[in-house]
Amino acid sequence: MPRFSPQPQKGFTDYFPDVLRVHRYVEERLRRSAELFGYEEYDGPIMEPLEIYAAKSGEELVREQAYVVKDKGGRELALRPEMTPSLARMIAQVQKSATRPIRWYSVPTCFRYERPQRGRVREFGQANVDILGPDSSDAELEIFSLIRNFMESLGADGKLYRIRYSSRRYLDALLEHVLGVPADRTVEVRKMIDRRDKMEAAAFEKWVREIFPEGAIAERVLGLGPFAHPAAPPVADVPAAFRESAGYRELVEFTGKVEAVGLGGVAVFDPTIVRGLDYYTGLVYEVHDVGTENRRALFGGGRYDNLLELFSNEPMTGTGFGMGILTVKLFLETYGLLPAGVGKPDRAGALYVACASAGEREYAFEVASAVRRDGIACEVDLDFQKLGRQLGRADGKGYARVVILGEAEAKARTVMLKTLATGQQETVSLADLPAKLKDESRGL
Ligand code: HAM
């Protein structure tokens, strides 16, 4: 008989109950925030034709990261590396009938063949929140407010993270009018800027100089440092053509709105935010830890004007984000924000049934059924011997209350209800037990 490794595949996760509970905690908070803003949950297939990612998501995702499966009909399917193309496909089916804006969220499992590292694995939960229909950047304002609401619900105030945003259209205008990059090469430079913080500075410089042997452009690209407001790039004269561009006007206006609705401290302009996916056309954004522990983005998102055209003749714009459950969990751990006991089941209101002997087995099942019928969680110790050990197990599992059943209780149809913390115990009739447990839980 071969013996196999009990470990999962590299980059895949075994969700043991204590691990799963923490993930569910993050997920539930996200669901709650999304629902508070009127978003409805959807889900889609776990596999899609590979070509829908190849069309607009990007080379890296498809060539390097996709898990590809060939089905028996010879079709190439990918385990979904992201949700947005599936979302666009589903929206195309209901586009005509759905009331706009369409506000949808989902918490799919996604798959990417990436090098496993802190916050990056090969199978991951990624919450997605998207709003489709409105052209206006009010949609992004709403998404940013939702992010803040979610982070607040986890106890993270605005000092611990930043929503960093920029815009593809703005960056293209900046490259063309301020840095003098020819219009047909802006996409290439955008990609370079996106990869900048993933590369060593020297390697980045070499790469830029190779691509722009003409020198002057390379100097300007390399010299572009951070700046704080989209209206103030660090150049002597801001060309009029730049100020008149749609990208500039939109982003400056958006920055004003961000301030006006009080998101200013949390959401900041950052010209280095480009994002890797090809389908983004306008505002793009990421959420980052302000500290150095979690370097990769916790969330990434943006505006996609043309993704629907893959599936529909009617254009429809959308914006939204994907958020790694794992990355947020790591962030919460970094700042000690996971509530104590979040990995443990909450058994404060539940009941444990212990029996003095196997003779009470039937009665034990009856008691358990009676309280469960009233919605009270209840576990029966199946050992039916050694009461002390049964009580120890109840305590170890976090039960606050135990009923002890012996011959006398079975005969009288009562239970001995014990509160483990105080050691107090009293006889209660089976008929009164559910109501009594509920009353006491209210006081717990
Ligand atoms: P993305 O930037 O590729 O965007 O992923 C968004 C987030 O998913 C990342 O910031 C990270 O938290 C999480 N994530 C990505 N890859 C991994 C991984 N290998 N392990 C763990 N977490 C990961 C998208 O996927 C877009 N479809 C998001 C979007 C929705 N855009 C518009 N709507």
PDB file of C-alpha atoms in Angstrom, residues 8-229:
ATOM      1  CA  PRO A   8      -2.003  19.464   0.688  1.00  0.00           C
ATOM      2  CA  GLN A   9      -0.497  20.588  -2.625  1.00  0.00           C
ATOM      3  CA  LYS A  10       1.911  23.500  -2.341  1.00  0.00           C
ATOM      4  CA  GLY A  11       0.005  26.765  -2.167  1.00  0.00           C
ATOM      5  CA  PHE A  12      -3.273  25.016  -1.313  1.00  0.00           C
ATOM      6  CA  THR A  13      -4.851  25.205   2.110  1.00  0.00           C
ATOM      7  CA  ASP A  14      -6.394  22.722   4.473  1.00  0.00           C
ATOM      8  CA  TYR A  15      -8.991  24.747   6.303  1.00  0.00           C
ATOM      9  CA  PHE A  16      -8.992  23.199   9.752  1.00  0.00           C
ATOM     10  CA  PRO A  17     -11.927  24.417  11.831  1.00  0.00           C
ATOM     11  CA  ASP A  18      -9.912  27.040  13.725  1.00  0.00           C
ATOM     12  CA  VAL A  19      -8.415  28.397  10.478  1.00  0.00           C
ATOM     13  CA  LEU A  20     -11.725  28.329   8.664  1.00  0.00           C
ATOM     14  CA  ARG A  21     -13.455  30.212  11.438  1.00  0.00           C
ATOM     15  CA  VAL A  22     -11.050  33.139  11.076  1.00  0.00           C
ATOM     16  CA  HIS A  23     -11.568  33.202   7.304  1.00  0.00           C
ATOM     17  CA  ARG A  24     -15.323  33.078   7.792  1.00  0.00           C
ATOM     18  CA  TYR A  25     -15.104  35.960  10.228  1.00  0.00           C
ATOM     19  CA  VAL A  26     -13.459  38.160   7.574  1.00  0.00           C
ATOM     20  CA  GLU A  27     -15.883  36.937   4.931  1.00  0.00           C
ATOM     21  CA  GLU A  28     -18.930  37.566   7.093  1.00  0.00           C
ATOM     22  CA  ARG A  29     -17.839  41.138   7.813  1.00  0.00           C
ATOM     23  CA  LEU A  30     -17.401  41.718   4.090  1.00  0.00           C
ATOM     24  CA  ARG A  31     -20.849  40.286   3.382  1.00  0.00           C
ATOM     25  CA  ARG A  32     -22.332  42.499   6.037  1.00  0.00           C
ATOM     26  CA  SER A  33     -20.749  45.660   4.623  1.00  0.00           C
ATOM     27  CA  ALA A  34     -21.741  44.759   1.069  1.00  0.00           C
ATOM     28  CA  GLU A  35     -25.342  44.121   2.140  1.00  0.00           C
ATOM     29  CA  LEU A  36     -25.383  47.382   4.107  1.00  0.00           C
ATOM     30  CA  PHE A  37     -24.668  49.172   0.846  1.00  0.00           C
ATOM     31  CA  GLY A  38     -27.385  47.281  -1.042  1.00  0.00           C
ATOM     32  CA  TYR A  39     -25.189  44.731  -2.854  1.00  0.00           C
ATOM     33  CA  GLU A  40     -26.579  41.290  -3.682  1.00  0.00           C
ATOM     34  CA  GLU A  41     -24.597  38.088  -3.665  1.00  0.00           C
ATOM     35  CA  TYR A  42     -24.002  36.060  -6.843  1.00  0.00           C
ATOM     36  CA  ASP A  43     -21.733  33.196  -7.800  1.00  0.00           C
ATOM     37  CA  GLY A  44     -20.594  31.658 -11.061  1.00  0.00           C
ATOM     38  CA  PRO A  45     -18.877  28.538 -12.370  1.00  0.00           C
ATOM     39  CA  ILE A  46     -15.517  27.547 -10.981  1.00  0.00           C
ATOM     40  CA  MET A  47     -14.202  26.985 -14.532  1.00  0.00           C
ATOM     41  CA  GLU A  48     -14.529  29.181 -17.596  1.00  0.00           C
ATOM     42  CA  PRO A  49     -13.131  28.951 -21.138  1.00  0.00           C
ATOM     43  CA  LEU A  50      -9.509  30.046 -20.992  1.00  0.00           C
ATOM     44  CA  GLU A  51     -10.035  32.531 -23.808  1.00  0.00           C
ATOM     45  CA  ILE A  52     -12.250  34.814 -21.751  1.00  0.00           C
ATOM     46  CA  TYR A  53      -9.226  35.594 -19.568  1.00  0.00           C
ATOM     47  CA  ALA A  54      -6.877  35.687 -22.542  1.00  0.00           C
ATOM     48  CA  ALA A  55      -9.048  38.363 -24.166  1.00  0.00           C
ATOM     49  CA  LYS A  56      -8.754  41.144 -21.617  1.00  0.00           C
ATOM     50  CA  SER A  57      -7.192  40.094 -18.335  1.00  0.00           C
ATOM     51  CA  GLY A  58      -3.539  39.895 -19.332  1.00  0.00           C
ATOM     52  CA  GLU A  59      -0.654  37.704 -20.373  1.00  0.00           C
ATOM     53  CA  GLU A  60       0.701  36.990 -16.905  1.00  0.00           C
ATOM     54  CA  LEU A  61      -2.605  35.700 -15.599  1.00  0.00           C
ATOM     55  CA  VAL A  62      -3.175  33.435 -18.575  1.00  0.00           C
ATOM     56  CA  ARG A  63       0.297  32.183 -19.515  1.00  0.00           C
ATOM     57  CA  GLU A  64       1.921  31.974 -16.128  1.00  0.00           C
ATOM     58  CA  GLN A  65      -0.815  31.681 -13.570  1.00  0.00           C
ATOM     59  CA  ALA A  66      -3.823  29.898 -15.024  1.00  0.00           C
ATOM     60  CA  TYR A  67      -4.599  26.323 -14.063  1.00  0.00           C
ATOM     61  CA  VAL A  68      -5.792  24.909 -17.353  1.00  0.00           C
ATOM     62  CA  VAL A  69      -7.944  21.816 -17.688  1.00  0.00           C
ATOM     63  CA  LYS A  70      -8.783  20.129 -20.963  1.00  0.00           C
ATOM     64  CA  ASP A  71     -12.240  18.600 -20.847  1.00  0.00           C
ATOM     65  CA  LYS A  72     -13.240  15.472 -22.742  1.00  0.00           C
ATOM     66  CA  GLY A  73     -14.486  17.594 -25.634  1.00  0.00           C
ATOM     67  CA  GLY A  74     -11.002  19.082 -26.005  1.00  0.00           C
ATOM     68  CA  ARG A  75     -12.038  22.517 -24.688  1.00  0.00           C
ATOM     69  CA  GLU A  76      -9.488  24.455 -22.683  1.00  0.00           C
ATOM     70  CA  LEU A  77     -10.973  25.582 -19.408  1.00  0.00           C
ATOM     71  CA  ALA A  78      -9.303  27.564 -16.661  1.00  0.00           C
ATOM     72  CA  LEU A  79      -9.959  27.243 -12.964  1.00  0.00           C
ATOM     73  CA  ARG A  80     -11.065  30.811 -12.357  1.00  0.00           C
ATOM     74  CA  PRO A  81      -8.018  32.978 -11.569  1.00  0.00           C
ATOM     75  CA  GLU A  82     -10.392  35.890 -10.894  1.00  0.00           C
ATOM     76  CA  MET A  83     -14.099  36.644 -10.958  1.00  0.00           C
ATOM     77  CA  THR A  84     -14.494  39.750 -13.108  1.00  0.00           C
ATOM     78  CA  PRO A  85     -14.792  38.066 -16.551  1.00  0.00           C
ATOM     79  CA  SER A  86     -17.452  35.689 -15.135  1.00  0.00           C
ATOM     80  CA  LEU A  87     -19.247  38.690 -13.671  1.00  0.00           C
ATOM     81  CA  ALA A  88     -19.196  40.456 -17.051  1.00  0.00           C
ATOM     82  CA  ARG A  89     -20.520  37.324 -18.753  1.00  0.00           C
ATOM     83  CA  MET A  90     -23.357  36.989 -16.253  1.00  0.00           C
ATOM     84  CA  ILE A  91     -24.224  40.686 -16.431  1.00  0.00           C
ATOM     85  CA  ALA A  92     -24.473  40.396 -20.233  1.00  0.00           C
ATOM     86  CA  GLN A  93     -27.385  37.973 -19.712  1.00  0.00           C
ATOM     87  CA  VAL A  94     -29.403  40.309 -17.508  1.00  0.00           C
ATOM     88  CA  GLN A  95     -28.156  43.642 -18.783  1.00  0.00           C
ATOM     89  CA  LYS A  96     -31.441  44.577 -20.450  1.00  0.00           C
ATOM     90  CA  SER A  97     -33.762  43.649 -17.619  1.00  0.00           C
ATOM     91  CA  ALA A  98     -31.751  44.510 -14.507  1.00  0.00           C
ATOM     92  CA  THR A  99     -32.432  47.735 -12.643  1.00  0.00           C
ATOM     93  CA  ARG A 100     -29.340  49.915 -12.689  1.00  0.00           C
ATOM     94  CA  PRO A 101     -26.992  50.350 -11.008  1.00  0.00           C
ATOM     95  CA  ILE A 102     -26.333  46.660 -10.605  1.00  0.00           C
ATOM     96  CA  ARG A 103     -24.656  46.122  -7.243  1.00  0.00           C
ATOM     97  CA  TRP A 104     -23.317  42.617  -6.822  1.00  0.00           C
ATOM     98  CA  TYR A 105     -20.802  40.860  -4.619  1.00  0.00           C
ATOM     99  CA  SER A 106     -19.346  37.385  -4.427  1.00  0.00           C
ATOM    100  CA  VAL A 107     -16.831  35.441  -2.351  1.00  0.00           C
ATOM    101  CA  PRO A 108     -15.368  32.879  -4.770  1.00  0.00           C
ATOM    102  CA  THR A 109     -12.391  30.610  -4.417  1.00  0.00           C
ATOM    103  CA  CYS A 110      -9.844  31.488  -7.123  1.00  0.00           C
ATOM    104  CA  PHE A 111      -6.750  29.727  -8.397  1.00  0.00           C
ATOM    105  CA  ARG A 112      -3.443  31.117  -9.595  1.00  0.00           C
ATOM    106  CA  TYR A 113      -0.184  29.335 -10.107  1.00  0.00           C
ATOM    107  CA  GLU A 114       1.939  31.843  -8.174  1.00  0.00           C
ATOM    108  CA  ARG A 115       5.047  31.428  -6.094  1.00  0.00           C
ATOM    109  CA  PRO A 116       3.647  30.891  -2.591  1.00  0.00           C
ATOM    110  CA  GLN A 117       4.763  33.653  -0.238  1.00  0.00           C
ATOM    111  CA  ARG A 118       3.274  35.722   2.544  1.00  0.00           C
ATOM    112  CA  GLY A 119      -0.262  36.619   1.461  1.00  0.00           C
ATOM    113  CA  ARG A 120       0.027  34.815  -1.879  1.00  0.00           C
ATOM    114  CA  VAL A 121      -1.105  31.246  -2.338  1.00  0.00           C
ATOM    115  CA  ARG A 122      -2.405  29.177  -5.238  1.00  0.00           C
ATOM    116  CA  GLU A 123      -5.940  28.668  -4.043  1.00  0.00           C
ATOM    117  CA  PHE A 124      -7.497  31.644  -2.296  1.00  0.00           C
ATOM    118  CA  GLY A 125     -10.757  33.199  -1.229  1.00  0.00           C
ATOM    119  CA  GLN A 126     -11.250  36.527  -2.960  1.00  0.00           C
ATOM    120  CA  ALA A 127     -14.241  38.704  -2.142  1.00  0.00           C
ATOM    121  CA  ASN A 128     -15.454  40.763  -5.116  1.00  0.00           C
ATOM    122  CA  VAL A 129     -17.659  43.827  -4.932  1.00  0.00           C
ATOM    123  CA  ASP A 130     -18.730  45.544  -8.162  1.00  0.00           C
ATOM    124  CA  ILE A 131     -21.139  48.219  -9.263  1.00  0.00           C
ATOM    125  CA  LEU A 132     -22.169  48.390 -12.914  1.00  0.00           C
ATOM    126  CA  GLY A 133     -24.005  51.063 -14.816  1.00  0.00           C
ATOM    127  CA  PRO A 134     -22.954  54.505 -13.585  1.00  0.00           C
ATOM    128  CA  ASP A 135     -20.300  56.336 -15.585  1.00  0.00           C
ATOM    129  CA  SER A 136     -19.742  58.770 -12.793  1.00  0.00           C
ATOM    130  CA  SER A 137     -16.940  58.412 -10.271  1.00  0.00           C
ATOM    131  CA  ASP A 138     -19.635  58.566  -7.590  1.00  0.00           C
ATOM    132  CA  ALA A 139     -19.541  54.778  -8.042  1.00  0.00           C
ATOM    133  CA  GLU A 140     -15.912  54.744  -6.905  1.00  0.00           C
ATOM    134  CA  LEU A 141     -16.800  57.024  -3.986  1.00  0.00           C
ATOM    135  CA  GLU A 142     -19.372  54.459  -2.931  1.00  0.00           C
ATOM    136  CA  ILE A 143     -16.872  51.615  -3.293  1.00  0.00           C
ATOM    137  CA  PHE A 144     -14.319  53.517  -1.186  1.00  0.00           C
ATOM    138  CA  SER A 145     -16.954  54.179   1.502  1.00  0.00           C
ATOM    139  CA  LEU A 146     -17.801  50.485   1.487  1.00  0.00           C
ATOM    140  CA  ILE A 147     -14.133  49.601   1.936  1.00  0.00           C
ATOM    141  CA  ARG A 148     -13.879  52.000   4.861  1.00  0.00           C
ATOM    142  CA  ASN A 149     -17.055  50.603   6.421  1.00  0.00           C
ATOM    143  CA  PHE A 150     -15.670  47.079   6.102  1.00  0.00           C
ATOM    144  CA  MET A 151     -12.285  48.014   7.565  1.00  0.00           C
ATOM    145  CA  GLU A 152     -13.987  49.848  10.439  1.00  0.00           C
ATOM    146  CA  SER A 153     -16.126  46.792  11.135  1.00  0.00           C
ATOM    147  CA  LEU A 154     -12.871  44.869  11.609  1.00  0.00           C
ATOM    148  CA  GLY A 155     -11.568  47.501  14.010  1.00  0.00           C
ATOM    149  CA  ALA A 156      -9.079  48.970  11.507  1.00  0.00           C
ATOM    150  CA  ASP A 157      -9.172  52.748  11.566  1.00  0.00           C
ATOM    151  CA  GLY A 158      -7.940  54.910   8.725  1.00  0.00           C
ATOM    152  CA  LYS A 159      -4.468  55.229  10.220  1.00  0.00           C
ATOM    153  CA  LEU A 160      -3.628  51.596   9.501  1.00  0.00           C
ATOM    154  CA  TYR A 161      -4.359  51.394   5.786  1.00  0.00           C
ATOM    155  CA  ARG A 162      -4.715  53.561   2.711  1.00  0.00           C
ATOM    156  CA  ILE A 163      -6.839  53.300  -0.390  1.00  0.00           C
ATOM    157  CA  ARG A 164      -4.334  54.425  -3.021  1.00  0.00           C
ATOM    158  CA  TYR A 165      -5.788  55.450  -6.324  1.00  0.00           C
ATOM    159  CA  SER A 166      -4.841  56.787  -9.707  1.00  0.00           C
ATOM    160  CA  SER A 167      -6.276  56.525 -13.180  1.00  0.00           C
ATOM    161  CA  ARG A 168      -5.135  54.829 -16.349  1.00  0.00           C
ATOM    162  CA  ARG A 169      -6.425  57.715 -18.444  1.00  0.00           C
ATOM    163  CA  TYR A 170      -4.586  60.198 -16.235  1.00  0.00           C
ATOM    164  CA  LEU A 171      -1.368  58.233 -16.408  1.00  0.00           C
ATOM    165  CA  ASP A 172      -1.559  57.952 -20.184  1.00  0.00           C
ATOM    166  CA  ALA A 173      -1.984  61.737 -20.424  1.00  0.00           C
ATOM    167  CA  LEU A 174       0.891  62.291 -18.007  1.00  0.00           C
ATOM    168  CA  LEU A 175       3.163  59.993 -19.971  1.00  0.00           C
ATOM    169  CA  GLU A 176       2.272  61.569 -23.275  1.00  0.00           C
ATOM    170  CA  HIS A 177       2.101  65.262 -22.425  1.00  0.00           C
ATOM    171  CA  VAL A 178       4.460  65.577 -19.474  1.00  0.00           C
ATOM    172  CA  LEU A 179       7.043  62.865 -20.036  1.00  0.00           C
ATOM    173  CA  GLY A 180       6.922  62.928 -23.838  1.00  0.00           C
ATOM    174  CA  VAL A 181       6.345  59.206 -24.262  1.00  0.00           C
ATOM    175  CA  PRO A 182       4.884  58.618 -27.752  1.00  0.00           C
ATOM    176  CA  ALA A 183       1.165  57.761 -27.524  1.00  0.00           C
ATOM    177  CA  ASP A 184       1.701  54.311 -29.039  1.00  0.00           C
ATOM    178  CA  ARG A 185       4.111  53.400 -26.252  1.00  0.00           C
ATOM    179  CA  THR A 186       2.171  54.519 -23.181  1.00  0.00           C
ATOM    180  CA  VAL A 187       0.752  51.042 -22.545  1.00  0.00           C
ATOM    181  CA  GLU A 188       4.258  49.618 -22.450  1.00  0.00           C
ATOM    182  CA  VAL A 189       5.445  52.257 -19.973  1.00  0.00           C
ATOM    183  CA  ARG A 190       2.363  51.797 -17.828  1.00  0.00           C
ATOM    184  CA  LYS A 191       3.301  48.135 -17.520  1.00  0.00           C
ATOM    185  CA  MET A 192       6.820  49.123 -16.520  1.00  0.00           C
ATOM    186  CA  ILE A 193       5.559  51.431 -13.801  1.00  0.00           C
ATOM    187  CA  ASP A 194       3.268  48.685 -12.556  1.00  0.00           C
ATOM    188  CA  ARG A 195       6.216  46.334 -12.150  1.00  0.00           C
ATOM    189  CA  ARG A 196       8.500  48.925 -10.636  1.00  0.00           C
ATOM    190  CA  ASP A 197       8.007  48.038  -6.982  1.00  0.00           C
ATOM    191  CA  LYS A 198       8.332  44.332  -7.748  1.00  0.00           C
ATOM    192  CA  MET A 199      11.842  44.898  -9.176  1.00  0.00           C
ATOM    193  CA  GLU A 200      15.218  45.973  -7.838  1.00  0.00           C
ATOM    194  CA  ALA A 201      15.828  49.653  -8.589  1.00  0.00           C
ATOM    195  CA  ALA A 202      18.926  48.867 -10.710  1.00  0.00           C
ATOM    196  CA  ALA A 203      17.106  46.221 -12.753  1.00  0.00           C
ATOM    197  CA  PHE A 204      14.246  48.625 -13.346  1.00  0.00           C
ATOM    198  CA  GLU A 205      16.629  51.349 -14.514  1.00  0.00           C
ATOM    199  CA  LYS A 206      18.407  48.977 -16.883  1.00  0.00           C
ATOM    200  CA  TRP A 207      15.111  47.838 -18.303  1.00  0.00           C
ATOM    201  CA  VAL A 208      13.867  51.397 -18.895  1.00  0.00           C
ATOM    202  CA  ARG A 209      17.128  52.392 -20.599  1.00  0.00           C
ATOM    203  CA  GLU A 210      16.950  49.363 -22.864  1.00  0.00           C
ATOM    204  CA  ILE A 211      13.398  50.174 -23.902  1.00  0.00           C
ATOM    205  CA  PHE A 212      14.125  53.870 -24.442  1.00  0.00           C
ATOM    206  CA  PRO A 213      17.654  54.012 -25.858  1.00  0.00           C
ATOM    207  CA  GLU A 214      16.921  57.602 -26.927  1.00  0.00           C
ATOM    208  CA  GLY A 215      17.852  58.678 -23.372  1.00  0.00           C
ATOM    209  CA  ALA A 216      15.718  61.733 -22.710  1.00  0.00           C
ATOM    210  CA  ILE A 217      12.498  59.781 -22.271  1.00  0.00           C
ATOM    211  CA  ALA A 218      14.240  57.215 -20.082  1.00  0.00           C
ATOM    212  CA  GLU A 219      15.535  60.054 -17.864  1.00  0.00           C
ATOM    213  CA  ARG A 220      12.051  61.510 -17.474  1.00  0.00           C
ATOM    214  CA  VAL A 221      10.446  58.132 -16.734  1.00  0.00           C
ATOM    215  CA  LEU A 222      13.107  57.309 -14.156  1.00  0.00           C
ATOM    216  CA  GLY A 223      12.879  60.761 -12.614  1.00  0.00           C
ATOM    217  CA  LEU A 224       9.149  60.524 -11.982  1.00  0.00           C
ATOM    218  CA  GLY A 225       8.904  60.292  -8.237  1.00  0.00           C
ATOM    219  CA  PRO A 226       5.850  60.258  -6.035  1.00  0.00           C
ATOM    220  CA  PHE A 227       3.634  63.337  -5.823  1.00  0.00           C
ATOM    221  CA  ALA A 228       0.631  64.050  -3.694  1.00  0.00           C
ATOM    222  CA  HIS A 229      -1.977  65.710  -5.888  1.00  0.00           C
TER     223      HIS A 229
END
